[in-house]
């Protein structure tokens, strides 16, 4: 069977940057094993399979696979798929639209602003607020797994901590951009050091204030050997988890807070993730992740 697909570069406004995503549009009759095998064959950080939802209020049911396992939720697949479906649905003059993607975590509401030329933009409401996971952490082992000095771990009152907004990440604050760029990730030491959360090894999200681009408020890298990802150029689910840590450590005041996160610089695939948080009564009332995406390729899979 010929199945149509597209590849999008997500969290970027130009091709061959950002985080590539494969979107398979005809996924209804594929088994879990087939979807995992296809994702492993394509070997991008994530592959999305679009299926028809049982709920007519939802635009589509999507399944998200890394080369190693299925995810309940992920940021760049959500942004990329929302844009891909909107572009397929609209011909001629592009219109702004809203869609609801049914993911394993639940329904995810997305707003899409299409562009007649260049990259389109999508933003989604976090389906689950970031929550801290209280587990003991080996700070010496963490530093060794990153080939950094212990004194380079942490800044201001930010310390390593576990957070999840659907996917668990060990968030590791690092002193400065130079340390983030200089670090070397050791997957064997990481696996021997960090905890498993819900049966999966927590992924590493290293971040610091500032960035190579002067408009970025945070600079980040992400490593997920447990998902079959050596390094990820843009990770929306990690940015979603980071929202909780930012509020927790920075003690954000009530009101709106916009944060631009850069990632993928060290890979030669610079990415920009927009994180917006609304704080009410000292707590995160809602948060959103957004970014641009541009189509790189389209074709068919003979499967």
PDB file of N, CA, C and O in Angstrom, residues 143-174:
ATOM      1  N   UNK A 143      27.493  15.036  37.139  1.00  0.00           N
ATOM      2  CA  UNK A 143      28.610  15.823  36.616  1.00  0.00           C
ATOM      3  C   UNK A 143      29.566  14.943  35.823  1.00  0.00           C
ATOM      4  O   UNK A 143      30.033  15.328  34.738  1.00  0.00           O
ATOM      5  N   UNK A 144      29.846  13.752  36.328  1.00  0.00           N
ATOM      6  CA  UNK A 144      30.748  12.845  35.621  1.00  0.00           C
ATOM      7  C   UNK A 144      30.153  12.389  34.292  1.00  0.00           C
ATOM      8  O   UNK A 144      30.875  12.278  33.289  1.00  0.00           O
ATOM      9  N   UNK A 145      28.847  12.143  34.257  1.00  0.00           N
ATOM     10  CA  UNK A 145      28.196  11.711  33.019  1.00  0.00           C
ATOM     11  C   UNK A 145      28.220  12.793  31.953  1.00  0.00           C
ATOM     12  O   UNK A 145      28.122  12.497  30.756  1.00  0.00           O
ATOM     13  N   UNK A 146      28.362  14.048  32.379  1.00  0.00           N
ATOM     14  CA  UNK A 146      28.422  15.167  31.443  1.00  0.00           C
ATOM     15  C   UNK A 146      29.853  15.661  31.217  1.00  0.00           C
ATOM     16  O   UNK A 146      30.059  16.621  30.463  1.00  0.00           O
ATOM     17  N   UNK A 147      30.825  15.011  31.869  1.00  0.00           N
ATOM     18  CA  UNK A 147      32.236  15.414  31.767  1.00  0.00           C
ATOM     19  C   UNK A 147      32.430  16.865  32.205  1.00  0.00           C
ATOM     20  O   UNK A 147      33.207  17.612  31.601  1.00  0.00           O
ATOM     21  N   UNK A 148      31.714  17.256  33.261  1.00  0.00           N
ATOM     22  CA  UNK A 148      31.830  18.608  33.803  1.00  0.00           C
ATOM     23  C   UNK A 148      32.271  18.556  35.264  1.00  0.00           C
ATOM     24  O   UNK A 148      32.120  17.531  35.940  1.00  0.00           O
ATOM     25  N   UNK A 149      32.801  19.668  35.746  1.00  0.00           N
ATOM     26  CA  UNK A 149      33.127  19.788  37.154  1.00  0.00           C
ATOM     27  C   UNK A 149      31.840  19.980  37.960  1.00  0.00           C
ATOM     28  O   UNK A 149      30.860  20.544  37.458  1.00  0.00           O
ATOM     29  N   UNK A 150      31.862  19.537  39.199  1.00  0.00           N
ATOM     30  CA  UNK A 150      30.687  19.737  40.047  1.00  0.00           C
ATOM     31  C   UNK A 150      30.354  21.212  40.199  1.00  0.00           C
ATOM     32  O   UNK A 150      29.175  21.582  40.301  1.00  0.00           O
ATOM     33  N   UNK A 151      31.375  22.046  40.194  1.00  0.00           N
ATOM     34  CA  UNK A 151      31.149  23.483  40.357  1.00  0.00           C
ATOM     35  C   UNK A 151      30.463  24.110  39.147  1.00  0.00           C
ATOM     36  O   UNK A 151      29.979  25.247  39.231  1.00  0.00           O
ATOM     37  N   UNK A 152      30.434  23.389  38.015  1.00  0.00           N
ATOM     38  CA  UNK A 152      29.765  23.905  36.820  1.00  0.00           C
ATOM     39  C   UNK A 152      28.293  23.525  36.777  1.00  0.00           C
ATOM     40  O   UNK A 152      27.553  23.998  35.906  1.00  0.00           O
ATOM     41  N   UNK A 153      27.861  22.679  37.702  1.00  0.00           N
ATOM     42  CA  UNK A 153      26.463  22.258  37.764  1.00  0.00           C
ATOM     43  C   UNK A 153      25.703  23.220  38.668  1.00  0.00           C
ATOM     44  O   UNK A 153      26.073  23.438  39.823  1.00  0.00           O
ATOM     45  N   UNK A 154      24.640  23.810  38.127  1.00  0.00           N
ATOM     46  CA  UNK A 154      23.812  24.737  38.896  1.00  0.00           C
ATOM     47  C   UNK A 154      24.164  26.180  38.623  1.00  0.00           C
ATOM     48  O   UNK A 154      25.302  26.511  38.280  1.00  0.00           O
ATOM     49  N   UNK A 155      23.186  27.041  38.728  1.00  0.00           N
ATOM     50  CA  UNK A 155      23.387  28.485  38.681  1.00  0.00           C
ATOM     51  C   UNK A 155      22.304  29.135  39.531  1.00  0.00           C
ATOM     52  O   UNK A 155      21.186  28.629  39.641  1.00  0.00           O
ATOM     53  N   UNK A 156      22.672  30.281  40.158  1.00  0.00           N
ATOM     54  CA  UNK A 156      21.745  30.959  41.074  1.00  0.00           C
ATOM     55  C   UNK A 156      21.152  29.907  42.014  1.00  0.00           C
ATOM     56  O   UNK A 156      21.902  29.172  42.652  1.00  0.00           O
ATOM     57  N   UNK A 157      19.826  29.800  42.102  1.00  0.00           N
ATOM     58  CA  UNK A 157      19.266  28.763  42.965  1.00  0.00           C
ATOM     59  C   UNK A 157      18.749  27.560  42.179  1.00  0.00           C
ATOM     60  O   UNK A 157      18.073  26.690  42.726  1.00  0.00           O
ATOM     61  N   UNK A 158      19.086  27.458  40.885  1.00  0.00           N
ATOM     62  CA  UNK A 158      18.709  26.299  40.068  1.00  0.00           C
ATOM     63  C   UNK A 158      19.631  25.121  40.375  1.00  0.00           C
ATOM     64  O   UNK A 158      20.863  25.256  40.331  1.00  0.00           O
ATOM     65  N   UNK A 159      19.048  23.974  40.672  1.00  0.00           N
ATOM     66  CA  UNK A 159      19.798  22.740  40.923  1.00  0.00           C
ATOM     67  C   UNK A 159      19.170  21.621  40.099  1.00  0.00           C
ATOM     68  O   UNK A 159      18.033  21.747  39.632  1.00  0.00           O
ATOM     69  N   UNK A 160      19.890  20.506  39.871  1.00  0.00           N
ATOM     70  CA  UNK A 160      19.299  19.394  39.114  1.00  0.00           C
ATOM     71  C   UNK A 160      17.993  18.931  39.750  1.00  0.00           C
ATOM     72  O   UNK A 160      17.881  18.819  40.978  1.00  0.00           O
ATOM     73  N   UNK A 161      17.006  18.659  38.898  1.00  0.00           N
ATOM     74  CA  UNK A 161      15.700  18.238  39.396  1.00  0.00           C
ATOM     75  C   UNK A 161      14.961  17.478  38.303  1.00  0.00           C
ATOM     76  O   UNK A 161      15.222  17.662  37.112  1.00  0.00           O
ATOM     77  N   UNK A 162      14.061  16.618  38.715  1.00  0.00           N
ATOM     78  CA  UNK A 162      13.249  15.818  37.795  1.00  0.00           C
ATOM     79  C   UNK A 162      11.882  16.460  37.617  1.00  0.00           C
ATOM     80  O   UNK A 162      11.211  16.782  38.600  1.00  0.00           O
ATOM     81  N   UNK A 163      11.462  16.625  36.352  1.00  0.00           N
ATOM     82  CA  UNK A 163      10.160  17.211  36.059  1.00  0.00           C
ATOM     83  C   UNK A 163       9.526  16.464  34.887  1.00  0.00           C
ATOM     84  O   UNK A 163      10.231  15.916  34.022  1.00  0.00           O
ATOM     85  N   UNK A 164       8.204  16.466  34.842  1.00  0.00           N
ATOM     86  CA  UNK A 164       7.486  15.874  33.711  1.00  0.00           C
ATOM     87  C   UNK A 164       6.227  16.663  33.404  1.00  0.00           C
ATOM     88  O   UNK A 164       5.528  17.112  34.307  1.00  0.00           O
ATOM     89  N   UNK A 165       5.977  16.839  32.111  1.00  0.00           N
ATOM     90  CA  UNK A 165       4.688  17.344  31.632  1.00  0.00           C
ATOM     91  C   UNK A 165       4.083  16.306  30.690  1.00  0.00           C
ATOM     92  O   UNK A 165       3.350  16.629  29.769  1.00  0.00           O
ATOM     93  N   UNK A 166       4.434  15.047  30.948  1.00  0.00           N
ATOM     94  CA  UNK A 166       4.014  13.929  30.101  1.00  0.00           C
ATOM     95  C   UNK A 166       5.152  12.993  29.810  1.00  0.00           C
ATOM     96  O   UNK A 166       4.968  11.783  29.660  1.00  0.00           O
ATOM     97  N   UNK A 167       6.376  13.541  29.711  1.00  0.00           N
ATOM     98  CA  UNK A 167       7.594  12.763  29.525  1.00  0.00           C
ATOM     99  C   UNK A 167       8.608  13.280  30.540  1.00  0.00           C
ATOM    100  O   UNK A 167       8.793  14.489  30.681  1.00  0.00           O
ATOM    101  N   UNK A 168       9.272  12.368  31.262  1.00  0.00           N
ATOM    102  CA  UNK A 168      10.164  12.761  32.352  1.00  0.00           C
ATOM    103  C   UNK A 168      11.537  13.172  31.828  1.00  0.00           C
ATOM    104  O   UNK A 168      12.119  12.507  30.963  1.00  0.00           O
ATOM    105  N   UNK A 169      12.061  14.263  32.381  1.00  0.00           N
ATOM    106  CA  UNK A 169      13.404  14.744  32.069  1.00  0.00           C
ATOM    107  C   UNK A 169      14.122  15.099  33.360  1.00  0.00           C
ATOM    108  O   UNK A 169      13.524  15.668  34.282  1.00  0.00           O
ATOM    109  N   UNK A 170      15.401  14.755  33.404  1.00  0.00           N
ATOM    110  CA  UNK A 170      16.261  15.252  34.462  1.00  0.00           C
ATOM    111  C   UNK A 170      16.837  16.562  33.962  1.00  0.00           C
ATOM    112  O   UNK A 170      17.645  16.588  33.023  1.00  0.00           O
ATOM    113  N   UNK A 171      16.383  17.659  34.541  1.00  0.00           N
ATOM    114  CA  UNK A 171      16.795  18.996  34.129  1.00  0.00           C
ATOM    115  C   UNK A 171      18.058  19.384  34.891  1.00  0.00           C
ATOM    116  O   UNK A 171      18.060  19.401  36.130  1.00  0.00           O
ATOM    117  N   UNK A 172      19.109  19.697  34.138  1.00  0.00           N
ATOM    118  CA  UNK A 172      20.408  19.969  34.754  1.00  0.00           C
ATOM    119  C   UNK A 172      20.840  21.386  34.412  1.00  0.00           C
ATOM    120  O   UNK A 172      21.234  21.671  33.275  1.00  0.00           O
ATOM    121  N   UNK A 173      20.770  22.302  35.362  1.00  0.00           N
ATOM    122  CA  UNK A 173      21.247  23.669  35.120  1.00  0.00           C
ATOM    123  C   UNK A 173      22.776  23.687  35.117  1.00  0.00           C
ATOM    124  O   UNK A 173      23.422  23.053  35.944  1.00  0.00           O
ATOM    125  N   UNK A 174      23.333  24.417  34.164  1.00  0.00           N
ATOM    126  CA  UNK A 174      24.792  24.505  34.019  1.00  0.00           C
ATOM    127  C   UNK A 174      25.179  25.978  34.052  1.00  0.00           C
ATOM    128  O   UNK A 174      24.411  26.853  33.625  1.00  0.00           O
TER     129      UNK A 174
END
